[in-house]
Amino acid sequence: MDIITLGLIFFTSMLVYAYYRFAKKSLNVPPCPVRPWPIVGHLLTLKSDQRPQFKQWREQCGDIFSVYLGSKLLVVINDFDLIKDTFVKRAEEFSDRPIMFIDEDIGDQGRGLVFTSGQLWKEQRSVALSILRKFGFGKNILAERIQEEVLHYLDNLNNNGGKPVDIKSITTESTANIICSILIGKRFDYNDPTFQRLLMEIEVFFSSNQQAAVVTCFPFLKYFPGHQKMVRSVKSILNIVKDFIVKSKNKDPDDNFIASYVAERDSRIASGETTTMDEMNLLRSVFDLIIGGTKTTTATICWFVLYMLNYPQVQKRIFDEINTQIGVARVPSIQDRPKLVYLNAAIKETQRLASILPQSLMRISSKTQTIKNYTIPEGSLIVPNLDAVLLDKKIWGSDADVFNPDRFIDAKGQLKKPEEFIPFGVGRRVCLGESMAKTELFLYLSSLIKRFHLLPVHPDQPPPMDYIYGLTMIPKTYQLRLNERDST
């Protein structure tokens, strides 16, 4: 029997098997919006921008539905109460992460902070959070570090002389410098070659990350050029991080995250304590922190500026609040945050409406579970659809798709803190850098509005609020003018 015949028999058998699997009525899994195809599941049905598609499927199927990536079941949860019940109340059951193809490809699976599970993840997260708190997470010392970087950022923007500018690159450089200063104990000059190479590879990583889940379910796709590009970018970033570790690990533990991690690891080993702390987990933890500490904050700042260009009355109201509460003589500080209620509301509204991370990173069911009387088989992927919650008209009102900071201010003029506001995720997997991100956003945006009047390049023609769909939602490239305000 020749190889072609064998191949046809195998392919036909797989078709029959897949059809039987998908057509079985006995599986009480959440409903599918459309019947999956054999072998590929819903792969051919999924659109490049899944936000409107998932919105439509929620309307069709309800608060929970299934999508098949090949034979792999992906369960999408859309309702806030169900998300809370699944990922907060039942966190022990739904906190594990799947092993992604990229980890297998580089021979480094199950390390670091993001795609780890069980005791290893718990220890790595606990250690990382403890060290980050030492370096000021949630404290004024971190705010001072951020404020110093903000001044560099504003001065560089001012060097443009009021000409049209795209702020994305310089914003990425600035926010990346903050996490780098914590991890390795120093900031980079924006033009530093190593720093620029790191940022370039991070950009490649995010631009090619959208199909990571698909490749995880169809491993043979990793040999295609588009996905090899992502592998190369990860390896390049890891090589840069390795160099960071070599140069930083022997410094004073109070100088940087890397040295603190090494000191804590050595202390645990010396005391005879069993630990997962090692060089590979350090490498991946630093990688995860760099990746997580750049793009989301940059995207939020770019979205905020875009909203200011489209809603000039909001920008004016924010500036008037800053002028009234702080004055023009000094730069806003973190102590001013309680005073600037409307600015804080505008930041929250930006995070809500832009929905930077529309579908949170996937979890995996480590054993067969039930959600809302549906069976979730062992090995199923599960994702909380944050986008569905942040744009839910039942929660935010009929104008949920309109930029309106006042929805976060109560009748007494105080800032609301609705529990449905979940841009940083929910449960045990909530974003590790949430407190730093909040501090960054306040200091960057208060200082930006205070110093510059943000204007569209063409008067009365603000750039459209279009976006690029991916792991993070970023606005399409736009330019603006930054007119320095009178500080007297």
Coordinates of C-alpha atoms in Angstrom, one line a residue, residues 1 20 55 159 167 176 213 226 245 279 283 292 408 479:
M1 CA 0.0 0.0 0.0
Y20 CA -18.5 11.8 15.3
K55 CA -20.7 39.7 21.0
N159 CA 11.6 68.4 21.7
I167 CA 3.5 59.0 20.5
A176 CA 9.5 49.9 29.4
A213 CA -3.8 29.5 20.8
G226 CA 4.7 33.4 10.5
I245 CA 20.7 38.5 34.6
E279 CA 17.8 30.2 36.9
L283 CA 14.7 34.0 33.3
G292 CA 3.6 42.5 30.8
F408 CA -17.6 56.5 37.3
Q479 CA -0.6 61.6 14.9

